[in-house]
Amino acid sequence: MKIDRRSFLTLVAGGAVGTALSPLPFKLMDDISIWSQNFRGLPIEVPVPEDGPATYVDSVCSLCPGGCGISVRKIGKRAVKIEGRPGYPVNDGGVCLLGISGLQLLYGPWRVTGPRKKVNGKWKPVSWDQALSEIADRLADIRNSGRPHSIAAISGRAKGTVPGLLKRFVSAAGSPNFFNIPANDDAYSYAIGRMFGRAGAVGFDFENSDFVLCLGSGILDGWGSPVRMFQAHSSWKNSGTKTVQVEPRLSNTAAKADAWIPAKPGTEADLALGLANVIIRDGMYNRQVERGRAFGRLVKLVADYTPARVSATTGVKEETIEKLAAQFAAARRPLAICGRGKGHTPSPAREVMATIALNALMGSINRSGGMIVSPEFDYIKWDEPVLDQSARTGLSASPAGTLTDLLKQAADGSSVQALFLLEANPAYTMHDAGTVKKAIDAVPLVVSLSSYMDESSNLADYILPLHSYLERMEDVPVTAALKIPLVSLSKPVVEPLYDTRHPGDVIIQLAREMGGSISDSFGWDNYEACLRQTFGAKWAKLSADGYIRKSTLETFIDTALTGRMDFTPLAEACANSSGRQKNSKDALLVPYDSMRIAADNIGTPPFCLKTVSDRVLKKNMIYVDVNPVTARKAGVADGRTVTLETPAGKAVVMVNVTDEVAPGVVAMPRGFGHTAYDDYIKGKGVNVNELLMPEEDPVSGFDVACVTPVKFTKA
Ligand code: SF4
């Protein structure tokens, strides 16, 4: 056969196209990547477990407040996979994307591998003995100067023995200034304390409800205990449970709800009170609620929240309010919940109390399918710390008030002389994060107890690196909207990889170093001894089963709870919050949460980041969602780069024009814009917390900021 030039070129081109379209190149690339991972001695050696039989260690995940039971598969000494623990009361074998990515947080390069001290702005390795001795000397100087109350601590978690030990240390040193980063659980506890006369935890019996009204709560976007919420949602298909989602953006939760009501951001309490108005007006409530204290005040209060007025405030049509109230009241076991997104930031007291009142009107408190109010699961019964004269003097000083107040005071460089951060990253997670960074920077001694080189650790003077959650034993109290709270026990899955320590041991060792009454306040040899003593006779069950929970009967305060409810605090909260509705002519910036992105004190592992849509993060730029009407008014087009400006700061972002967000709203994802960790996590997008100013709730004092006016300019 004669092959001329034309035939030859056709043959070559055809061969190239055929090869490109065949799976061969992709198969080859796949094989090469697998082979290369097994090559030892390459510049980048990918760790591959040795061959061998698999073993499993059961523990608990503490990457979010969900508290799922996990079972970690190991080959030899290496953990290779995280699975959900079947039969565990929270998640029964389920696990989320972040949960399975936990190995990247264990083995990732952002771990701090040994104690560090900052010298002339640079991190230097230091021994544990030297670090603890120097910190103890600095604290002794502060106490000797007569200012023990200027020692402060911020914990990423409120509950459990480890935060309890740090609080005890700060008290024994003579300071009342211990704070945790508040979450919506704290807002519920506060509201329960005010409305029922005693502090308590709140859970929800989603599994038995037939109508769930979510006032902003992202029940499929990481709210509560996320795996449990996914499982409850799946069961609703069979049970016929209806869900209505109130929020300004078509989130994953809203997309899967029976109805989406895009109310104006920050008006959830108004909508709840508007529904209460219709329910009372039409006599659709459970008469038990009339036994509550000041029920008359509730009736008088909600009389003002007519559908017409609420429609004007919320942007929700009057007929929608009427219809929703009728549907909610007609359900046999209706349930209302609040707490925006993942619920990691507190909601305003008025909103939480209005939600509780709505449940009370339906008789949905402490009954099947309703809101479950229970006493706090308070299992830590230690003796009071031993106080010397310096500590007694310091503790008589007034505490800072709120965490925001503490950081405001810290900014002057003298009110806070020493600050401990316990697995907390306020320089990233708190609103107006830029100002928070400056405040932390102004404190003469900052000690970060953390596993990671996060934004706050970066600002510290010492980092005392901690075992990760897969390397340590610790109690993990789980409320997370569970019907029945429980305490889990995390167990070491692997031996510590680096020169790290257990946070409980670090605190006890620092107390020893301080000596005197502070050391005397910590009579335990080590953290494990403290843990065993804390649980006493229950230790055997806790360590064998991995959890203990209160029985249902113990949990319920009583079945006639509504009779002791007091609606006065709700009326007061409404009076104190009047006029706070934002009537900005500008668009409103609203943060949103996603299951794929960790938005609190841990960075998002690369495995999760890889799953994010390129309409959320493209290269290193994030998109904000903007309604077409708003985009047209602002003169911005889809895909354009713009500068957003709020009272707190500016940021450059890209615009995703979509009708999946309400007009007048600019929705920005949380969890981006890290400036610390490593190249996998930092430098991607914008931290929305830098654009939000703190907003102190006039009743609870929590920072409840969730929305701020925003202007666009073309970048
Ligand atoms: S939902 Fe939370 S606790 Fe459960 S696996 Fe995911 S990150 Fe861990």
XYZ file of C-alpha atoms in Angstrom, residues 101-713:
613
model
C -10.571 13.791 56.646
C -9.338 13.711 60.235
C -6.217 11.759 59.261
C -5.004 14.812 57.339
C -5.242 16.780 60.570
C -3.252 14.059 62.342
C -0.522 13.591 59.747
C -0.662 17.009 58.025
C 2.299 19.376 57.926
C 0.563 22.097 59.975
C 1.067 20.176 63.233
C 3.403 21.882 65.680
C 5.976 19.206 66.453
C 7.450 20.522 69.702
C 7.279 23.510 72.086
C 8.155 26.829 70.455
C 9.143 30.230 71.791
C 9.089 33.423 69.753
C 12.440 35.201 69.837
C 12.787 38.457 67.857
C 9.698 37.555 65.849
C 10.988 34.076 64.923
C 9.957 30.697 66.303
C 12.682 28.783 68.132
C 12.400 25.231 69.461
C 12.507 25.070 73.242
C 12.281 22.200 75.713
C 9.079 21.567 77.653
C 10.914 22.188 80.928
C 12.240 25.540 79.749
C 8.905 26.671 78.294
C 6.909 25.761 81.407
C 9.510 27.256 83.740
C 9.677 30.566 81.840
C 5.885 30.861 81.610
C 5.552 30.099 85.342
C 8.130 32.819 86.138
C 6.247 35.377 84.037
C 2.955 34.483 85.751
C 4.596 34.720 89.181
C 5.841 38.226 88.300
C 2.305 39.259 87.309
C 0.901 37.886 90.564
C 3.663 39.530 92.597
C 2.889 42.866 90.959
C -0.601 42.657 92.497
C -2.432 42.088 89.196
C -3.374 38.391 89.112
C -6.746 39.322 87.580
C -4.874 40.401 84.428
C -4.230 36.715 83.658
C -6.940 35.538 81.241
C -7.837 32.453 79.251
C -9.963 31.712 76.195
C -11.070 28.156 75.535
C -12.441 26.884 72.247
C -14.828 24.657 74.205
C -16.993 25.408 77.219
C -17.468 21.947 78.683
C -15.355 19.027 79.801
C -12.495 18.387 82.182
C -9.797 20.055 80.062
C -11.482 23.497 79.867
C -12.410 22.878 83.533
C -8.741 22.440 84.455
C -7.725 25.647 82.689
C -10.528 27.557 84.398
C -9.352 26.112 87.714
C -5.766 27.162 86.973
C -6.816 30.730 86.171
C -8.950 30.885 89.339
C -6.155 29.485 91.512
C -3.855 32.125 90.024
C -6.400 34.777 91.067
C -8.328 35.736 87.946
C -12.049 35.588 87.139
C -11.263 36.058 83.439
C -11.908 32.678 81.855
C -14.031 32.699 78.692
C -15.064 30.227 76.065
C -15.822 31.111 72.454
C -19.631 31.248 72.661
C -21.900 29.216 70.379
C -25.643 28.912 69.946
C -25.789 26.281 72.720
C -24.788 29.102 75.076
C -27.603 31.285 73.732
C -30.108 28.473 74.370
C -28.732 27.872 77.902
C -29.054 31.561 78.648
C -32.644 31.715 77.367
C -33.621 28.567 79.290
C -32.112 30.025 82.457
C -34.162 33.195 82.043
C -37.450 31.573 80.994
C -37.403 28.494 83.269
C -35.498 29.871 86.233
C -32.623 27.409 85.973
C -29.887 26.906 83.412
C -30.375 23.962 81.128
C -29.450 22.357 77.870
C -31.767 22.096 74.897
C -32.225 19.108 72.623
C -34.720 18.340 69.871
C -36.626 15.146 69.156
C -36.364 15.466 65.375
C -36.943 11.780 64.830
C -40.524 11.993 66.154
C -41.531 15.415 64.878
C -43.893 15.749 61.917
C -43.223 19.423 61.089
C -39.831 21.088 61.513
C -39.605 24.859 61.148
C -35.960 25.935 60.864
C -35.376 29.615 61.572
C -32.049 29.810 59.753
C -30.647 26.523 61.097
C -28.662 24.633 58.487
C -29.717 21.162 59.559
C -28.092 19.718 56.417
C -25.223 22.200 56.481
C -23.542 21.227 59.749
C -26.007 22.349 62.442
C -26.312 20.341 65.673
C -24.798 16.902 65.366
C -24.468 16.804 61.568
C -24.498 13.051 60.922
C -27.490 12.591 63.215
C -29.267 15.380 61.314
C -28.622 13.659 57.969
C -29.998 10.424 59.383
C -33.072 12.185 60.816
C -33.640 13.913 57.478
C -33.503 10.572 55.646
C -36.104 9.133 58.008
C -38.478 12.042 57.309
C -39.067 10.748 53.781
C -40.748 7.679 55.268
C -42.476 9.436 58.142
C -43.817 12.250 55.950
C -42.303 14.955 58.161
C -42.480 18.389 56.544
C -39.679 20.934 56.791
C -39.755 24.664 56.176
C -36.489 26.560 55.894
C -36.337 30.277 56.659
C -33.116 31.879 55.442
C -32.040 34.338 52.760
C -30.027 31.838 50.694
C -31.041 28.573 49.045
C -28.677 26.469 51.130
C -28.434 22.711 50.908
C -30.981 22.588 53.745
C -33.354 24.989 51.982
C -33.037 23.113 48.685
C -34.149 19.879 50.351
C -36.951 21.435 52.439
C -40.631 21.305 51.504
C -40.669 25.099 51.447
C -38.015 27.808 51.394
C -38.915 31.213 52.842
C -36.189 33.761 52.057
C -36.895 36.218 54.878
C -34.695 39.291 55.247
C -31.576 38.386 57.230
C -31.840 39.052 60.963
C -35.664 39.031 61.051
C -36.181 35.442 62.232
C -37.484 36.558 65.654
C -40.050 38.825 63.996
C -41.305 35.959 61.880
C -41.578 33.672 64.937
C -43.555 36.345 66.792
C -45.751 36.902 63.718
C -46.566 33.188 63.650
C -47.337 33.345 67.379
C -49.678 36.269 66.662
C -51.730 34.240 64.185
C -51.707 31.121 66.380
C -52.996 33.034 69.428
C -55.386 35.190 67.400
C -57.043 32.108 65.930
C -56.975 30.112 69.174
C -54.769 27.409 67.633
C -52.508 26.979 70.676
C -52.293 24.318 73.371
C -54.180 25.641 76.428
C -51.498 24.287 78.796
C -49.393 27.298 77.903
C -51.838 29.616 79.656
C -50.469 28.280 82.956
C -47.088 29.849 82.191
C -46.125 32.954 84.139
C -46.932 36.204 82.344
C -48.815 34.466 79.523
C -50.836 37.670 79.333
C -47.631 39.552 78.506
C -46.967 37.143 75.660
C -50.476 37.727 74.308
C -50.007 41.488 74.584
C -46.535 41.326 73.057
C -47.443 39.297 69.986
C -50.578 41.382 69.367
C -48.210 43.981 67.889
C -46.689 41.459 65.477
C -49.548 41.394 63.007
C -48.948 39.640 59.685
C -48.981 43.042 57.959
C -46.301 44.468 60.233
C -44.203 41.296 60.165
C -44.492 41.167 56.396
C -43.066 44.680 56.154
C -40.172 43.741 58.461
C -39.317 40.318 57.070
C -40.244 40.669 53.418
C -42.395 37.534 53.744
C -45.881 37.889 52.254
C -48.808 38.148 54.688
C -50.540 35.134 53.179
C -47.355 33.078 53.594
C -47.235 33.996 57.296
C -50.913 33.069 57.737
C -50.486 29.786 55.869
C -47.282 28.804 57.682
C -48.870 29.511 61.091
C -51.882 27.366 60.196
C -49.685 24.485 58.949
C -47.443 24.643 62.007
C -50.421 24.656 64.375
C -52.184 21.854 62.494
C -49.217 19.492 62.798
C -49.459 16.871 65.527
C -45.868 17.281 66.739
C -44.531 20.587 65.387
C -41.063 21.785 66.287
C -39.355 25.153 65.788
C -35.582 25.580 65.999
C -33.160 28.461 65.560
C -29.386 28.996 65.330
C -28.035 30.141 61.991
C -25.964 27.904 59.749
C -23.964 25.481 61.870
C -25.032 27.291 65.050
C -21.421 28.129 65.872
C -22.336 31.717 66.713
C -25.029 32.660 69.236
C -28.408 33.896 68.066
C -29.963 36.980 69.681
C -31.782 36.266 72.974
C -35.008 37.630 71.476
C -34.850 35.103 68.632
C -34.097 32.130 70.896
C -36.821 33.106 73.371
C -39.348 33.645 70.559
C -38.520 30.154 69.239
C -39.006 28.638 72.702
C -42.327 30.509 73.037
C -43.491 29.175 69.664
C -42.789 25.617 70.843
C -44.529 26.336 74.150
C -47.647 27.539 72.316
C -47.816 24.161 70.572
C -47.184 22.211 73.780
C -43.963 21.052 72.120
C -41.713 21.254 75.150
C -40.573 18.013 76.771
C -42.818 15.806 74.742
C -42.244 13.415 71.865
C -41.220 15.249 68.717
C -40.559 18.482 70.579
C -37.915 20.603 72.246
C -36.303 18.766 75.151
C -35.178 20.954 78.044
C -32.872 19.224 80.471
C -30.593 20.205 83.328
C -26.967 20.799 82.384
C -25.006 17.529 82.354
C -22.810 18.661 85.215
C -20.566 15.754 86.154
C -17.463 17.657 87.277
C -17.572 17.867 91.072
C -14.094 18.916 92.139
C -13.259 20.606 95.422
C -12.808 24.357 95.185
C -9.241 25.409 94.269
C -6.908 26.425 97.087
C -6.543 30.215 97.156
C -3.690 32.244 98.586
C -4.037 35.934 99.486
C -3.017 37.055 95.998
C -5.667 34.817 94.410
C -8.373 36.021 96.812
C -7.554 39.630 95.979
C -7.521 38.962 92.248
C -10.810 37.074 92.295
C -12.530 39.976 94.017
C -11.883 42.113 90.903
C -14.727 42.459 88.416
C -14.462 40.069 85.472
C -14.198 41.533 81.983
C -17.916 41.030 81.247
C -17.831 39.350 77.858
C -15.124 37.912 75.670
C -15.442 40.905 73.344
C -14.955 43.201 76.366
C -11.863 41.238 77.396
C -10.302 41.673 73.968
C -11.191 45.374 73.901
C -9.396 45.731 77.230
C -6.471 43.656 75.960
C -5.891 46.158 73.156
C -4.521 48.723 75.641
C -1.524 46.467 76.297
C -1.809 46.544 80.100
C -5.245 45.326 81.268
C -4.463 41.788 80.136
C -0.904 40.797 81.000
C -1.102 37.108 80.127
C -3.497 35.257 77.844
C -3.878 31.488 77.486
C -5.552 30.124 74.363
C -6.815 26.566 74.694
C -7.578 25.112 71.267
C -9.111 28.469 70.412
C -8.403 30.594 67.378
C -10.106 33.931 68.152
C -7.863 35.769 65.672
C -9.729 33.890 62.956
C -13.149 32.975 64.367
C -14.200 36.192 66.067
C -15.880 39.078 64.279
C -13.743 42.078 63.339
C -10.907 39.547 63.355
C -8.400 42.233 62.349
C -8.983 44.135 65.609
C -8.895 40.883 67.592
C -5.450 40.161 66.127
C -4.215 43.580 67.237
C -5.618 42.991 70.735
C -3.872 39.614 71.077
C -0.684 41.139 69.729
C -0.806 43.775 72.470
C -0.828 41.223 75.330
C 2.708 40.887 76.767
C 2.485 37.096 77.264
C 0.359 34.894 74.999
C 0.529 31.119 75.386
C -1.266 28.973 72.826
C -2.125 25.380 73.696
C -2.841 24.014 70.250
C -1.941 21.211 67.872
C -1.736 23.566 64.914
C 0.063 26.677 63.742
C -3.178 28.620 63.365
C -3.684 32.406 63.223
C -3.778 32.834 67.008
C -0.824 30.505 67.648
C 1.098 32.619 65.150
C 0.558 35.651 67.397
C 1.601 33.845 70.578
C 4.867 34.050 72.491
C 4.878 30.347 73.295
C 3.170 27.393 71.654
C 2.675 24.375 73.861
C 1.759 21.764 71.236
C -0.961 19.290 72.075
C -1.672 15.691 71.197
C -4.291 15.703 68.461
C -7.765 14.314 69.147
C -6.627 10.942 67.758
C -3.698 10.761 70.173
C -5.384 11.399 73.504
C -7.893 10.216 76.066
C -10.431 12.821 77.118
C -14.065 13.240 78.053
C -16.114 14.801 75.237
C -19.470 16.101 76.492
C -21.975 16.198 73.645
C -25.147 18.258 73.748
C -25.361 19.416 70.082
C -29.188 19.431 70.175
C -29.291 15.713 71.080
C -32.451 14.500 72.782
C -30.362 13.017 75.560
C -26.924 14.548 76.130
C -24.039 12.168 76.634
C -20.411 12.172 77.637
C -18.091 10.288 75.309
C -14.534 9.183 75.889
C -11.959 9.762 73.191
C -9.135 7.228 73.218
C -5.639 7.369 71.784
C -5.832 5.759 68.364
C -2.114 6.120 67.657
C 0.936 6.890 69.765
C 1.770 10.631 69.756
C 3.743 11.371 66.597
C 5.658 14.359 67.916
C 6.969 16.004 71.085
C 3.451 16.992 72.121
C 1.554 16.608 75.398
C -1.985 16.177 76.631
C -3.558 19.591 77.429
C -4.663 18.332 80.850
C -1.097 17.286 81.677
C 0.278 20.622 80.442
C -2.034 22.522 82.814
C -1.228 20.248 85.778
C 2.522 20.500 85.060
C 2.332 24.296 84.819
C 0.514 24.368 88.172
C 3.334 22.264 89.680
C 5.850 24.711 88.260
C 3.990 27.612 89.895
C 4.094 25.855 93.278
C 2.269 27.010 96.434
C -1.513 27.085 96.500
C -1.739 26.786 92.714
C 0.086 23.468 92.788
C -2.002 22.429 95.817
C -5.156 22.997 93.743
C -4.072 20.213 91.399
C -3.666 17.164 93.583
C -3.687 14.689 90.688
C -0.489 13.005 89.505
C -1.549 13.465 85.921
C -4.579 14.090 83.716
C -5.660 10.464 83.561
C -5.815 10.335 87.367
C -7.990 13.465 87.265
C -10.277 11.916 84.654
C -10.689 8.666 86.569
C -11.443 10.508 89.798
C -13.961 12.774 88.037
C -16.036 9.818 86.848
C -15.517 7.676 89.959
C -17.756 4.611 89.847
C -18.890 5.472 86.301
C -15.342 5.242 84.919
C -15.575 1.500 84.234
C -18.707 1.946 82.117
C -17.342 5.016 80.361
C -14.108 3.322 79.373
C -15.822 0.064 78.379
C -18.709 1.529 76.325
C -17.013 4.751 75.215
C -19.902 6.879 76.502
C -22.424 7.357 79.284
C -25.755 9.091 78.956
C -28.440 10.201 81.301
C -31.568 8.120 81.284
C -34.568 9.708 79.637
C -36.369 10.061 82.952
C -33.416 11.796 84.553
C -33.118 14.115 81.589
C -36.596 15.555 81.566
C -37.081 18.296 84.144
C -40.738 17.302 84.315
C -43.667 16.947 82.001
C -45.488 19.995 83.380
C -42.624 22.287 82.536
C -44.703 24.747 80.569
C -46.516 25.686 83.768
C -43.296 27.132 85.134
C -42.381 29.077 82.032
C -42.050 32.798 82.299
C -42.639 34.932 79.205
C -41.464 38.139 80.896
C -37.840 37.769 79.665
C -39.114 37.534 76.069
C -41.132 40.728 76.478
C -38.067 42.436 77.985
C -35.817 41.160 75.200
C -38.230 42.564 72.608
C -38.341 45.919 74.414
C -34.527 46.054 74.593
C -34.041 45.024 70.991
C -36.530 47.418 69.419
C -35.114 49.590 66.675
C -32.190 47.248 66.033
C -33.611 46.074 62.730
C -31.180 47.034 59.973
C -32.788 49.378 57.478
C -29.783 49.812 55.258
C -30.148 51.059 51.700
C -27.020 49.063 50.926
C -27.037 45.352 50.313
C -26.570 43.121 53.371
C -23.596 40.803 53.718
C -24.558 37.455 55.247
C -22.132 34.607 55.977
C -23.177 31.056 55.190
C -21.906 27.661 56.322
C -21.194 24.513 54.381
C -20.586 20.917 55.438
C -17.489 20.902 53.228
C -15.740 23.723 55.040
C -14.597 23.838 58.671
C -15.343 27.315 59.937
C -14.235 27.267 63.551
C -10.925 26.587 65.240
C -9.544 24.055 62.763
C -8.504 24.622 59.184
C -10.338 22.770 56.430
C -8.345 19.674 55.441
C -7.296 19.605 51.753
C -9.509 16.563 51.130
C -12.592 18.664 51.981
C -11.325 21.695 50.058
C -11.044 19.566 46.924
C -14.800 18.967 46.999
C -15.720 22.662 46.961
C -17.431 23.868 43.780
C -15.498 26.260 41.552
C -18.450 28.629 41.954
C -17.452 28.915 45.616
C -13.646 28.874 45.354
C -11.730 29.288 42.113
C -7.972 29.149 42.487
C -7.538 31.487 45.450
C -10.629 33.650 44.948
C -14.008 33.090 46.542
C -17.354 33.927 45.046
C -20.175 35.736 46.791
C -23.750 34.916 45.768
C -25.719 37.940 44.574
C -29.300 38.075 43.306
C -29.675 39.312 39.678
C -31.740 42.323 40.844
C -29.050 43.372 43.321
C -26.287 42.768 40.784
C -28.072 44.924 38.217
C -28.539 47.764 40.715
C -24.885 47.594 41.728
C -23.790 47.404 38.086
C -21.858 44.160 38.545
C -21.952 41.192 36.216
C -21.596 37.486 36.803
C -17.968 36.410 37.167
C -16.705 39.964 37.767
C -14.178 40.780 40.446
C -15.419 43.388 42.936
C -14.314 44.997 46.171
C -16.738 44.596 49.060
C -16.654 47.258 51.743
C -18.304 46.952 55.161
C -17.879 48.990 58.357
C -15.249 46.405 59.421
C -13.109 46.161 56.290
C -12.669 45.506 52.576
C -12.193 42.370 50.509
C -11.816 41.448 46.858
C -14.123 38.658 45.695
C -15.827 37.376 42.561
C -19.555 37.611 41.915
C -21.839 34.649 41.324
C -25.127 36.072 40.076
C -27.866 33.664 41.072
C -31.509 33.727 42.028
C -30.670 31.256 44.804
C -30.203 34.186 47.143
C -32.753 36.824 48.152
C -32.575 40.301 46.584
C -30.489 42.725 48.630
C -28.312 39.949 50.070
C -24.651 39.186 49.436
C -23.921 35.682 50.741
C -20.309 34.823 51.540
C -19.017 31.398 52.632
C -17.384 31.002 56.026
C -14.155 29.096 56.544
C -11.886 30.695 53.933
C -9.189 33.355 54.115
C -6.808 31.632 56.508
C -3.467 33.382 56.870
C -1.862 30.571 58.861
C -1.553 26.772 58.722
C 0.278 25.908 55.510
C 0.101 26.292 51.740
C -2.790 23.852 51.468
C -5.056 25.983 53.658
C -3.837 29.573 53.762
C -4.335 32.272 51.164
C -7.601 30.886 49.823
C -10.336 33.501 49.668
C -11.479 35.858 52.380
C -12.303 35.409 56.064
C -15.851 36.757 56.349
C -15.261 37.423 60.067
C -12.959 40.274 59.045
C -15.944 41.982 57.395
C -18.404 41.659 60.295
C -18.373 44.042 63.255
C -19.252 42.489 66.633
C -22.826 43.199 67.712
C -23.488 42.758 71.401
C -26.897 41.356 72.199
C -28.537 43.873 74.571
C -29.901 41.075 76.752
C -27.440 38.145 76.759
C -24.297 40.160 76.000
C -23.143 37.616 73.381
C -21.746 38.808 70.079
C -24.625 37.924 67.743
C -23.474 39.647 64.545
C -24.801 37.838 61.483
C -25.342 40.574 58.930
C -23.766 43.887 57.966
C -24.343 46.536 55.280
C -22.008 46.137 52.310
C -21.088 48.241 49.275
C -19.668 47.036 45.957
C -17.024 48.749 43.926
